Amino acid sequence: MKRKTIIIYSAIACLLLQVAGSYGQEHKGPLCWNPYLFNNNDNAPKLKTTALTLPFFEDFTDYDLYPNHGRWVENQVYINNTMCVSPISRGVATLDALNEKGLPWVYSNTDFASADSLTSQPINLSPYTPADSLYLSFFYQPQGNGYFPLAQDTLFVYMKVKYGDWVPVWRTPGTSLAPFKQIMIPITDTLFLHSSFQFRFSNIAALNWADAIWNVDYVRLDINRNMNDTAFNDIGFSSDPSFLLNDYTSMPYRQFYAYPVGERTAFIVDSINNNNKTLQPLSVGFSARALNSASTVLRSPVMHNITIPPATIASVSDSAYTITITPGGPYDKVVFENKYFFQSTAATGSIPNDTIIKNQVFDNYLAYDDGTAEQSYYLTLYPSLPGKLEVEYHLNIPDTMRGMAIYFGRQVPSSSYKLFDIEVYSALSGINGATADNVLYRQEACSPGYADTVNHFWVYKFDNPVALPAGTFYTGAFMPALSGDDSLYFGFDVNRVGGNHAYYNVASAWVPSSLQGAIMMRPLLGQYVTASSVPVVKEAVRPKWEVTPNPAQDKLNIYFPGDEKAAYRITNIQGQTVLHGQAQSGTTIDIEGLKPGMYFVSIALSGLSGIPQKFIKL
């Protein structure tokens, strides 16, 4: 019987592999958490007792993770400049399915329901009448650099009437990526013209697995406007300056100093958005300095006089400067400050978007990412086919790898029990002319972790340091795909420009990644590494349970201790819920309608979740 079961598993795995192979083994998905908010200790917002007066304006330029409490009430949206594509200006408010701590609103519910809110502080509109032509305007963008909102993932605008009720005044269904679009909403009903008026952006989302993204920018509320009042007297930076390095985003300074000509980019580039209806002249400056005790000047301010057409995003660039800083100690951290700025003009107005700084950090790691993840990267794996994911790096001089920092995406089912190995290779068979794999080191039985360090990577310290020569090496994860150990979700920086240097192996051959972005794994080099805390898994308090048979054809039986009902949920390999409900122990669930393939079933009993079980539907 065991022999027959193995044959069934292998046959199904091969069938699924053929089907999935037509679409590729690698995928992008929702991030399912935001570590920047996870441990943030921002003060709780408060409703202001004194109402604001017009005009009301917000472009989220002075962003710091959460909205400005002088203008907004809640902390539920994420203020950033990475989840958006071609924003109106630097900084947007992102509404998704994550709460103010960066975690799913409800872990056990994939139904569509209200998620984030962005509510204005009270605004005194009592002095005005409909004749004052009062308009609320804003720009919005679906998806951005995240996961696109489905049609049910609706974005709303509500307004508060004088009796305290909230009334929906605008909505739009979810869709795939689109440019920012401006909406004009006239306020003509006298029910809104009171001393404690408020407006609110809100979204509906699936609450525990999809990061359905909406970006909001440039919110304006004022009188004497009309439907054609869509331009504003402002010029601002719309992106961060590019990195000084041409491929890595960060590396040890000793590695950079060994070959600065090859590692340094030719130009440092930024973008500026002219939001006026007329041609605008502008004087833009660039400067650079080392953030050391002497504040060493690397580039004295250089000014450029440019003219930007109306409603246009223009690029500005400066040639990369020659490095004048010699290494101190071999493991010293070095930081260069690159700054773009405007000379004051009428076009820039009073909005604080006239200076932007990007720090170039040289530290103890190699990175292709910018430190922020917009999506997750994962592989399609099967019970009999483990997966490998390796990222290619290079060294200019010999060095020692002492560990790895990894940014994980959260996933459903939970990845808490998905052990993996960190592997280091000097060669991958079939890649760059290699005829065979050459494994240098393996750190076994690692568990994923979240939000431990300041930069939100989980740090793994090697038991034995790995001496690496100058040249190419590869490092990444081996995922055994046994029991619940299927593909992990890794942070994916989709803002990455250039190749991602990644290779994966699911069906016994290495394949170059075809997805644009950077998988967020960072080799740690040189100095001693302090590992992140080992996550403690309290299996004893989790309900012990099982499902039979496995594989199953049309019925699935659930067994667990006790007489109370448990909530069960069946998801496919994409994390999508296909069946859910409540059941007592011994209940038979009808799965005849499911397509053949691999599924996960999870239960929640007495507020605790059992370890998710994997089964095959024949």
Coordinates of C-alpha atoms in Angstrom, one line a residue:
M1 CA 0.0 0.0 0.0
K2 CA 2.9 2.3 0.8
R3 CA 4.4 1.6 -2.6
K4 CA 1.2 2.5 -4.3
T5 CA 0.9 5.8 -2.3
I6 CA 4.3 6.8 -3.4
I7 CA 3.5 6.2 -7.0
I8 CA 0.4 8.3 -6.7
Y9 CA 2.3 11.2 -5.1
S10 CA 5.0 11.0 -7.8
A11 CA 2.5 10.9 -10.6
I12 CA 0.6 13.9 -9.3
A13 CA 3.8 15.8 -8.7
C14 CA 4.9 15.3 -12.2
L15 CA 1.4 16.3 -13.5
L16 CA 1.4 19.4 -11.5
L17 CA 5.0 20.2 -12.5
Q18 CA 4.0 20.0 -16.2
V19 CA 1.0 22.2 -15.7
A20 CA 2.9 24.7 -13.5
G21 CA 5.9 24.6 -15.8
S22 CA 3.9 26.2 -18.6
Y23 CA 3.6 29.2 -16.3
G24 CA 7.0 28.9 -14.6
Q25 CA 8.0 27.8 -11.2
E26 CA 8.7 31.2 -9.7
H27 CA 6.0 33.7 -8.7
K28 CA 5.3 37.1 -7.1
G29 CA 2.7 37.5 -4.5
P30 CA 1.5 39.8 -1.7
L31 CA 3.9 40.7 1.0
C32 CA 1.2 40.0 3.8
W33 CA 3.0 42.2 6.3
N34 CA 4.9 45.5 6.8
P35 CA 7.8 45.2 9.2
Y36 CA 8.4 48.9 9.2
L37 CA 5.2 49.3 11.1
F38 CA 5.5 46.1 13.1
N39 CA 7.6 47.4 16.0
N40 CA 6.9 51.1 15.5
N41 CA 6.1 53.0 18.7
D42 CA 4.4 56.0 17.2
N43 CA 2.2 57.8 19.7
A44 CA -1.5 57.0 19.3
P45 CA -3.3 59.6 17.2
K46 CA -5.8 61.9 18.8
L47 CA -8.9 63.8 17.5
K48 CA -8.1 67.5 17.6
T49 CA -10.3 69.6 19.8
T50 CA -9.8 72.7 17.6
A51 CA -11.0 72.3 14.0
L52 CA -8.7 73.0 11.1
T53 CA -9.5 75.8 8.6
L54 CA -9.3 75.9 4.9
P55 CA -7.3 75.4 2.8
F56 CA -6.5 71.8 3.6
F57 CA -3.6 70.3 1.7
E58 CA -1.6 67.0 2.0
D59 CA 1.0 65.6 -0.4
F60 CA 2.6 63.2 2.3
T61 CA 6.0 64.7 1.6
D62 CA 6.8 65.1 5.3
Y63 CA 6.1 61.4 5.6
D64 CA 7.4 59.2 8.5
L65 CA 5.6 55.9 8.2
Y66 CA 2.3 57.3 9.6
P67 CA 0.2 60.2 8.5
N68 CA 0.8 63.7 10.0
H69 CA -1.4 63.8 13.1
G70 CA -2.0 67.5 12.7
R71 CA -4.1 66.7 9.6
W72 CA -5.1 63.0 10.1
V73 CA -6.6 60.9 12.8
E74 CA -5.6 57.2 12.4
N75 CA -2.4 55.3 11.9
Q76 CA -3.8 52.7 9.6
V77 CA -2.3 53.7 6.3
Y78 CA 1.4 53.5 5.4
I79 CA 3.2 56.7 4.3
N80 CA 6.0 55.8 1.9
N81 CA 7.6 56.3 -1.5
T82 CA 8.2 52.7 -2.6
M83 CA 4.7 51.3 -3.1
C84 CA 3.8 53.8 -5.8
V85 CA 4.7 54.1 -9.5
S86 CA 5.5 57.6 -10.8
P87 CA 3.8 59.5 -7.9
I88 CA 2.7 63.1 -8.2
S89 CA 5.4 64.0 -5.7
R90 CA 7.5 62.1 -3.2
G91 CA 5.4 60.4 -0.6
V92 CA 2.0 58.7 -0.8
A93 CA -0.6 57.1 1.6
T94 CA -1.0 53.4 0.9
L95 CA -4.2 51.6 1.9
D96 CA -4.0 47.8 2.0
A97 CA -5.2 44.8 4.0
L98 CA -2.7 45.4 6.9
N99 CA -3.4 47.2 10.2
E100 CA -1.3 49.9 11.9
K101 CA 1.2 47.3 13.1
G102 CA 1.7 46.0 9.6
L103 CA -0.1 42.7 10.1
P104 CA -3.3 41.3 8.5
W105 CA -6.4 42.8 10.1
V106 CA -7.9 39.3 10.7
Y107 CA -5.9 36.1 10.4
S108 CA -8.9 33.8 10.2
N109 CA -11.0 35.7 7.7
T110 CA -10.5 36.0 4.0
D111 CA -13.9 37.5 3.4
F112 CA -14.0 41.0 2.0
A113 CA -14.6 43.7 4.6
S114 CA -13.5 47.2 5.7
A115 CA -9.8 47.4 6.1
D116 CA -7.8 50.7 6.4
S117 CA -9.1 54.2 7.0
L118 CA -7.5 57.6 6.5
T119 CA -9.7 60.2 8.3
S120 CA -9.0 63.9 8.3
Q121 CA -9.0 65.9 11.5
P122 CA -12.2 68.0 12.0
I123 CA -12.4 71.0 9.5
N124 CA -14.6 74.0 10.1
L125 CA -16.8 74.4 7.1
S126 CA -19.6 76.3 8.9
P127 CA -18.6 79.7 7.4
Y128 CA -19.3 78.5 3.8
T129 CA -22.3 78.0 1.6
P130 CA -22.7 76.0 -1.7
A131 CA -22.0 79.3 -3.5
D132 CA -18.4 79.2 -2.3
S133 CA -17.7 76.3 -4.8
L134 CA -16.0 74.0 -2.4
Y135 CA -14.2 70.9 -3.8
L136 CA -12.3 68.0 -2.4
S137 CA -9.7 66.6 -4.9
F138 CA -7.1 63.8 -4.7
F139 CA -5.1 61.4 -6.9
Y140 CA -5.3 57.7 -6.5
Q141 CA -3.5 54.7 -8.0
P142 CA -4.4 50.9 -7.8
Q143 CA -1.7 48.3 -7.3
G144 CA 1.4 50.5 -7.5
N145 CA 4.3 48.3 -6.8
G146 CA 2.2 45.9 -4.7
Y147 CA -0.6 43.4 -5.3
F148 CA -3.4 44.6 -7.5
P149 CA -6.9 45.1 -5.9
L150 CA -9.6 42.8 -7.1
A151 CA -13.0 44.2 -8.2
Q152 CA -14.3 43.6 -4.7
D153 CA -11.3 45.6 -3.2
T154 CA -13.2 48.9 -3.4
L155 CA -11.7 52.3 -2.5
F156 CA -14.2 54.7 -0.9
V157 CA -14.5 58.4 0.1
Y158 CA -16.9 59.2 3.0
M159 CA -17.9 62.5 4.4
K160 CA -19.4 63.3 7.8
V161 CA -22.7 65.2 8.0
K162 CA -23.6 67.5 10.8
Y163 CA -25.6 64.8 12.6
G164 CA -22.5 62.6 12.9
D165 CA -23.3 60.0 10.2
W166 CA -20.8 59.1 7.5
V167 CA -22.0 59.2 3.9
P168 CA -20.2 57.5 1.0
V169 CA -19.7 60.1 -1.8
W170 CA -17.3 58.3 -4.2
R171 CA -16.1 54.8 -4.8
T172 CA -14.1 52.8 -7.4
P173 CA -13.6 49.0 -7.9
G174 CA -10.2 47.4 -7.9
T175 CA -8.2 47.0 -11.0
S176 CA -4.7 46.4 -12.2
L177 CA -1.9 49.0 -12.3
A178 CA -2.9 52.4 -13.7
P179 CA -1.3 55.9 -13.5
F180 CA -2.4 58.3 -10.8
K181 CA -5.8 59.7 -11.6
Q182 CA -7.3 62.9 -10.1
I183 CA -10.8 62.9 -8.7
M184 CA -12.8 66.1 -8.1
I185 CA -15.7 66.0 -5.6
P186 CA -17.9 69.1 -5.2
I187 CA -19.4 69.7 -1.8
T188 CA -22.7 71.3 -2.3
D189 CA -25.0 69.7 0.3
T190 CA -25.4 71.9 3.4
L191 CA -25.4 68.8 5.6
F192 CA -21.6 68.8 5.1
L193 CA -21.1 72.5 5.9
H194 CA -20.7 72.3 9.6
S195 CA -18.0 73.1 12.2
S196 CA -16.7 69.5 12.7
F197 CA -16.7 68.2 9.1
Q198 CA -14.4 65.3 8.3
F199 CA -13.7 63.2 5.2
R200 CA -12.3 59.7 5.1
F201 CA -10.6 57.4 2.6
S202 CA -11.4 53.7 3.2
N203 CA -11.0 50.4 1.4
I204 CA -12.5 47.0 1.4
A205 CA -10.1 44.1 1.2
A206 CA -9.7 40.3 1.9
L207 CA -8.5 40.7 5.4
N208 CA -5.9 38.0 5.9
W209 CA -4.0 37.2 2.7
A210 CA -4.1 39.8 0.0
D211 CA -2.2 43.1 0.2
A212 CA -4.6 44.9 -2.2
I213 CA -2.9 48.2 -2.7
W214 CA -4.4 51.7 -3.2
N215 CA -2.1 54.7 -3.2
V216 CA -3.5 58.2 -2.5
D217 CA -1.7 61.5 -3.1
Y218 CA -2.2 65.3 -3.3
V219 CA -5.3 65.8 -1.3
R220 CA -6.8 69.3 -1.5
L221 CA -9.9 70.8 0.0
D222 CA -10.7 74.5 -0.7
I223 CA -13.2 77.1 -1.9
N224 CA -13.4 78.9 -5.2
R225 CA -12.6 75.8 -7.2
N226 CA -14.3 74.1 -10.2
M227 CA -14.1 70.8 -12.1
N228 CA -11.2 72.2 -14.2
D229 CA -9.1 73.3 -11.2
T230 CA -6.8 70.3 -11.6
A231 CA -3.4 72.0 -11.7
F232 CA -1.5 73.4 -8.8
N233 CA 1.5 75.7 -8.5
D234 CA 4.1 73.1 -7.4
I235 CA 7.3 71.4 -8.6
G236 CA 8.6 68.6 -6.5
F237 CA 10.9 65.6 -6.4
S238 CA 9.0 62.4 -7.3
S239 CA 11.6 59.8 -6.5
D240 CA 14.7 59.2 -4.4
P241 CA 18.2 59.7 -6.0
S242 CA 19.8 56.6 -7.5
F243 CA 22.6 54.7 -5.7
L244 CA 26.3 55.6 -6.1
L245 CA 26.9 51.9 -6.9
N246 CA 26.1 50.5 -10.4
D247 CA 24.8 47.0 -9.4
Y248 CA 24.9 46.5 -5.6
T249 CA 22.9 48.9 -3.4
S250 CA 25.4 48.3 -0.6
M251 CA 28.7 46.5 0.0
P252 CA 31.6 46.6 2.5
Y253 CA 33.7 49.6 1.9
R254 CA 36.9 47.4 1.7
Q255 CA 35.3 45.6 -1.3
F256 CA 34.3 48.9 -2.9
Y257 CA 37.7 50.5 -2.4
A258 CA 39.4 47.5 -4.0
Y259 CA 37.8 48.3 -7.3
P260 CA 35.9 51.7 -7.2
V261 CA 36.0 52.2 -11.0
G262 CA 34.1 49.0 -11.6
E263 CA 31.6 49.4 -8.7
R264 CA 30.7 53.1 -9.1
T265 CA 27.9 54.2 -11.4
A266 CA 28.5 56.8 -14.1
F267 CA 25.6 59.1 -13.1
I268 CA 23.4 59.7 -10.0
V269 CA 19.9 60.4 -11.2
D270 CA 16.7 61.8 -9.8
S271 CA 13.3 62.9 -11.1
I272 CA 11.3 66.1 -10.8
N273 CA 7.6 66.5 -11.5
N274 CA 6.2 69.8 -12.8
N275 CA 2.6 69.9 -11.8
N276 CA 1.9 73.3 -13.4
K277 CA 0.1 73.9 -16.6
T278 CA 3.0 76.1 -17.9
L279 CA 6.6 75.7 -18.7
Q280 CA 8.8 76.1 -15.6
P281 CA 12.5 77.1 -15.3
L282 CA 14.3 75.6 -12.3
S283 CA 17.7 75.7 -10.8
V284 CA 18.6 72.3 -9.3
G285 CA 21.7 71.6 -7.2
F286 CA 23.6 68.4 -6.3
S287 CA 26.1 67.9 -3.5
A288 CA 27.8 65.0 -1.6
R289 CA 29.7 64.6 1.6
A290 CA 30.9 61.8 3.8
L291 CA 29.1 61.5 7.1
N292 CA 32.3 61.3 9.2
S293 CA 33.7 63.4 11.9
A294 CA 35.1 65.9 9.4
S295 CA 32.0 65.9 7.2
T296 CA 34.3 65.5 4.2
V297 CA 33.1 67.2 1.1
L298 CA 32.9 64.7 -1.8
R299 CA 31.1 67.0 -4.3
S300 CA 30.8 70.8 -3.9
P301 CA 27.3 72.0 -4.8
V302 CA 26.8 72.0 -8.6
M303 CA 23.8 73.9 -10.1
H304 CA 21.9 73.0 -13.2
N305 CA 19.4 75.4 -14.9
I306 CA 16.7 73.3 -16.5
T307 CA 13.2 74.0 -18.0
I308 CA 10.5 71.4 -17.4
P309 CA 7.4 71.3 -19.7
P310 CA 4.0 71.3 -18.0
A311 CA 2.6 68.1 -16.4
T312 CA 5.9 66.4 -17.1
I313 CA 8.4 64.3 -15.1
A314 CA 12.0 65.3 -15.9
S315 CA 15.2 63.6 -15.0
V316 CA 18.3 65.4 -13.6
S317 CA 21.7 63.7 -13.4
D318 CA 25.2 64.3 -12.1
S319 CA 28.3 62.4 -12.9
A320 CA 29.4 60.2 -10.0
Y321 CA 32.2 61.8 -7.9
T322 CA 35.7 60.5 -7.3
I323 CA 36.1 58.9 -3.9
T324 CA 38.5 60.7 -1.6
I325 CA 37.9 58.7 1.6
T326 CA 40.5 56.0 2.4
P327 CA 39.4 53.0 4.5
G328 CA 39.9 53.3 8.2
G329 CA 39.6 49.9 9.9
P330 CA 38.8 47.0 7.5
Y331 CA 35.3 46.6 9.0
D332 CA 34.4 50.3 9.4
K333 CA 30.9 51.4 8.3
V334 CA 31.1 54.3 5.8
V335 CA 28.1 56.5 4.7
F336 CA 28.0 59.1 1.9
E337 CA 25.2 61.7 1.7
N338 CA 24.0 62.5 -1.8
K339 CA 21.7 65.5 -1.9
Y340 CA 19.5 67.1 -4.6
F341 CA 17.9 70.5 -3.9
F342 CA 16.1 73.4 -5.5
Q343 CA 16.9 77.0 -5.4
S344 CA 13.8 78.8 -4.2
T345 CA 11.5 79.9 -7.0
A346 CA 7.8 80.8 -7.3
A347 CA 7.2 77.5 -9.0
T348 CA 8.2 75.5 -6.0
G349 CA 5.7 77.3 -3.8
S350 CA 5.7 76.7 -0.1
I351 CA 5.4 72.9 -0.1
P352 CA 8.4 71.3 1.6
N353 CA 9.6 69.2 -1.3
D354 CA 12.6 71.1 -2.3
T355 CA 15.4 68.8 -0.9
I356 CA 15.9 65.1 -1.1
I357 CA 18.7 63.0 0.3
K358 CA 19.9 59.4 -0.4
N359 CA 22.6 57.9 1.9
Q360 CA 25.0 55.5 0.3
V361 CA 25.8 53.0 3.0
F362 CA 28.9 50.7 3.0
D363 CA 28.5 48.1 5.7
N364 CA 29.1 44.4 6.4
Y365 CA 26.8 43.0 3.7
L366 CA 26.2 42.7 0.0
A367 CA 22.7 43.8 -1.3
Y368 CA 20.9 44.3 -4.5
D369 CA 17.7 45.6 -2.7
D370 CA 17.0 49.0 -1.2
G371 CA 15.8 47.6 2.1
T372 CA 12.0 47.8 1.3
A373 CA 9.9 44.9 0.0
E374 CA 6.8 45.6 -2.1
Q375 CA 5.9 42.0 -2.9
S376 CA 7.0 38.4 -2.0
Y377 CA 8.9 35.9 -4.2
Y378 CA 8.2 32.2 -3.9
L379 CA 8.6 29.0 -5.9
T380 CA 6.2 26.2 -6.9
L381 CA 7.3 23.1 -5.0
Y382 CA 6.0 19.6 -4.7
P383 CA 6.2 16.8 -2.0
S384 CA 8.9 14.8 -3.9
L385 CA 10.7 17.8 -5.5
P386 CA 12.6 20.2 -3.1
G387 CA 13.5 23.6 -4.3
K388 CA 16.6 25.7 -4.3
L389 CA 17.0 29.4 -4.7
E390 CA 20.5 31.0 -5.1
V391 CA 21.6 34.6 -5.7
E392 CA 24.8 35.4 -7.4
Y393 CA 27.3 37.8 -5.8
H394 CA 30.9 38.9 -6.5
L395 CA 33.9 39.8 -4.4
N396 CA 36.8 42.1 -5.5
I397 CA 39.1 40.7 -2.8
P398 CA 38.9 37.6 -0.6
D399 CA 36.5 37.8 2.3
T400 CA 34.8 35.7 4.9
M401 CA 31.0 35.0 5.0
R402 CA 29.8 34.7 8.5
G403 CA 26.0 34.5 8.1
M404 CA 23.0 35.6 6.1
A405 CA 20.3 38.3 6.6
I406 CA 16.9 37.4 5.0
Y407 CA 13.7 39.4 4.7
F408 CA 10.7 37.1 4.8
G409 CA 7.2 37.7 3.5
R410 CA 4.5 36.3 5.7
Q411 CA 2.2 33.6 4.2
V412 CA -0.9 31.5 4.6
P413 CA -0.5 28.8 5.9
S414 CA 2.0 30.1 8.4
S415 CA 5.7 29.5 7.6
S416 CA 6.6 29.0 11.3
Y417 CA 7.3 25.3 10.8
K418 CA 9.0 25.5 7.4
L419 CA 12.6 24.6 8.0
F420 CA 15.2 25.4 5.3
D421 CA 18.9 25.3 4.8
I422 CA 21.2 28.2 3.9
E423 CA 23.6 27.0 1.2
V424 CA 26.8 28.6 -0.2
Y425 CA 28.1 27.6 -3.7
S426 CA 31.1 28.4 -5.7
A427 CA 29.5 27.0 -8.9
L428 CA 26.0 26.1 -10.2
S429 CA 25.8 23.4 -12.8
G430 CA 25.0 24.9 -16.2
I431 CA 25.5 28.5 -15.0
N432 CA 28.4 30.6 -16.2
G433 CA 30.1 27.6 -17.8
A434 CA 30.1 25.4 -14.7
T435 CA 29.6 21.6 -15.3
A436 CA 28.6 20.7 -11.7
D437 CA 27.4 22.2 -8.5
N438 CA 30.1 22.9 -5.9
V439 CA 28.6 23.4 -2.4
L440 CA 31.0 25.2 0.0
Y441 CA 28.8 25.3 3.1
R442 CA 25.3 24.4 4.4
Q443 CA 23.7 25.8 7.6
E444 CA 21.0 23.4 8.3
A445 CA 17.5 23.5 9.9
C446 CA 16.9 27.2 9.9
S447 CA 13.5 28.7 10.8
P448 CA 12.1 31.9 9.3
G449 CA 11.8 34.9 11.6
Y450 CA 10.4 38.4 11.3
A451 CA 11.2 42.1 12.3
D452 CA 14.0 41.4 14.7
T453 CA 16.6 43.9 13.6
V454 CA 16.5 47.6 12.8
N455 CA 16.5 47.0 9.1
H456 CA 13.8 44.2 9.4
F457 CA 16.0 41.3 8.2
W458 CA 16.3 38.1 10.2
V459 CA 20.0 37.3 10.8
Y460 CA 21.5 33.8 10.7
K461 CA 24.9 33.2 12.1
F462 CA 26.9 30.4 10.5
D463 CA 28.3 27.8 12.8
N464 CA 31.5 27.9 10.8
P465 CA 32.7 31.0 8.8
V466 CA 33.2 30.4 5.1
A467 CA 36.4 31.7 3.5
L468 CA 35.6 33.0 0.0
P469 CA 38.2 33.9 -2.7
A470 CA 37.7 36.9 -5.0
G471 CA 35.2 36.2 -7.7
T472 CA 31.7 34.8 -8.0
F473 CA 29.8 32.9 -5.3
Y474 CA 26.1 32.0 -4.8
T475 CA 24.1 31.8 -1.6
G476 CA 20.4 31.2 -0.9
A477 CA 17.9 28.7 0.5
F478 CA 17.3 24.9 0.1
M479 CA 13.6 24.1 0.8
P480 CA 13.0 20.4 1.3
A481 CA 9.2 20.5 0.5
L482 CA 8.5 17.8 3.1
S483 CA 5.5 17.8 5.3
G484 CA 4.7 21.6 5.7
D485 CA 8.1 22.7 4.5
D486 CA 7.1 24.0 1.1
S487 CA 8.3 27.2 -0.5
L488 CA 9.0 30.1 1.8
Y489 CA 8.1 33.7 0.8
F490 CA 11.0 36.0 0.5
G491 CA 10.9 39.8 0.4
F492 CA 11.0 41.1 -3.2
D493 CA 12.1 44.6 -4.0
V494 CA 10.4 45.4 -7.2
N495 CA 12.1 48.8 -7.5
R496 CA 15.3 47.0 -8.4
V497 CA 16.7 48.2 -11.7
G498 CA 18.8 45.7 -13.5
G499 CA 19.1 41.9 -13.3
N500 CA 18.2 40.1 -10.1
H501 CA 21.1 37.7 -10.3
A502 CA 18.9 34.8 -9.0
Y503 CA 18.7 31.2 -10.1
Y504 CA 16.2 28.5 -9.0
N505 CA 16.2 24.7 -9.2
V506 CA 13.0 22.7 -8.9
A507 CA 13.2 20.1 -11.6
S508 CA 16.9 19.2 -11.3
A509 CA 18.3 22.0 -13.4
W510 CA 19.2 25.6 -12.6
V511 CA 17.1 28.3 -14.3
P512 CA 17.8 32.0 -14.4
S513 CA 15.0 34.0 -12.7
S514 CA 12.8 36.0 -15.2
L515 CA 11.2 38.3 -12.6
Q516 CA 12.2 41.9 -12.4
G517 CA 13.3 42.8 -8.8
A518 CA 15.7 41.9 -6.0
I519 CA 15.2 38.9 -3.7
M520 CA 16.1 40.2 -0.3
M521 CA 18.9 37.9 0.9
R522 CA 22.2 39.6 2.1
P523 CA 25.4 37.7 2.7
L524 CA 27.1 39.0 5.9
L525 CA 30.9 39.4 5.5
G526 CA 33.9 40.1 7.7
Q527 CA 33.2 40.9 11.3
Y528 CA 31.4 38.8 13.9
V529 CA 27.7 38.3 13.4
T530 CA 25.0 38.3 16.1
A531 CA 22.2 36.0 15.2
S532 CA 18.5 37.0 15.6
S533 CA 16.6 35.4 18.4
V534 CA 15.4 31.9 17.7
P535 CA 11.6 31.8 17.4
V536 CA 10.0 29.7 20.1
V537 CA 7.3 27.4 18.8
K538 CA 5.0 26.3 21.6
E539 CA 3.7 23.1 19.9
A540 CA 2.4 21.8 23.2
V541 CA -0.4 24.3 23.4
R542 CA -1.4 23.9 19.8
P543 CA -4.3 21.4 19.0
K544 CA -3.1 18.1 17.7
W545 CA -5.2 17.0 14.7
E546 CA -5.1 15.2 11.4
V547 CA -6.9 14.8 8.1
T548 CA -7.5 11.5 6.3
P549 CA -7.2 10.0 3.8
N550 CA -4.2 11.5 2.0
P551 CA -4.3 11.5 -1.0
A552 CA -8.1 12.0 -1.0
Q553 CA -10.6 11.8 -3.9
D554 CA -13.9 13.2 -2.8
K555 CA -14.0 13.2 1.0
L556 CA -11.7 14.5 3.7
N557 CA -12.1 13.6 7.4
I558 CA -10.9 15.9 10.2
Y559 CA -10.0 14.6 13.7
F560 CA -9.1 16.6 16.7
P561 CA -9.5 16.3 20.5
G562 CA -12.7 17.6 22.2
D563 CA -16.3 18.1 21.3
E564 CA -16.4 21.8 20.3
K565 CA -16.5 23.0 16.7
A566 CA -13.4 24.2 15.0
A567 CA -13.1 26.6 12.1
Y568 CA -11.5 25.0 9.1
R569 CA -10.1 26.5 5.9
I570 CA -8.7 24.9 2.8
T571 CA -6.4 26.9 0.6
N572 CA -4.6 26.1 -2.7
I573 CA -0.9 26.5 -3.3
Q574 CA -1.4 30.2 -4.2
G575 CA -2.9 30.8 -0.7
Q576 CA -6.4 31.3 -2.0
T577 CA -9.3 30.0 0.1
V578 CA -11.3 27.4 -1.8
L579 CA -13.4 26.0 1.1
H580 CA -14.1 27.1 4.7
G581 CA -16.6 26.4 7.4
Q582 CA -17.0 24.9 10.9
A583 CA -16.8 21.3 11.8
Q584 CA -16.7 18.9 14.8
S585 CA -14.1 16.1 15.1
G586 CA -14.9 13.3 12.8
T587 CA -16.7 15.5 10.3
T588 CA -16.4 14.6 6.6
I589 CA -15.8 17.5 4.2
D590 CA -16.9 17.2 0.6
I591 CA -13.9 18.0 -1.7
E592 CA -15.3 16.4 -4.8
G593 CA -15.6 19.9 -6.5
L594 CA -11.9 20.7 -6.0
K595 CA -9.5 20.4 -8.9
P596 CA -6.8 17.8 -8.6
G597 CA -3.6 19.1 -7.0
M598 CA -2.0 20.1 -3.7
Y599 CA -4.0 21.9 -0.9
F600 CA -3.5 23.0 2.7
V601 CA -6.1 22.6 5.4
S602 CA -5.9 24.6 8.7
I603 CA -8.1 24.7 11.8
A604 CA -8.6 27.1 14.6
L605 CA -9.8 25.7 17.9
S606 CA -10.3 27.6 21.2
G607 CA -8.5 30.6 19.7
L608 CA -5.4 28.5 18.7
S609 CA -4.4 27.4 15.3
G610 CA -3.2 23.9 14.6
I611 CA -0.2 23.2 12.3
P612 CA -1.5 23.4 8.7
Q613 CA -1.7 20.0 7.0
K614 CA -1.0 19.3 3.4
F615 CA -3.0 16.9 1.3
I616 CA -3.3 15.8 -2.4
K617 CA -6.7 15.9 -4.2
L618 CA -6.8 13.1 -6.8

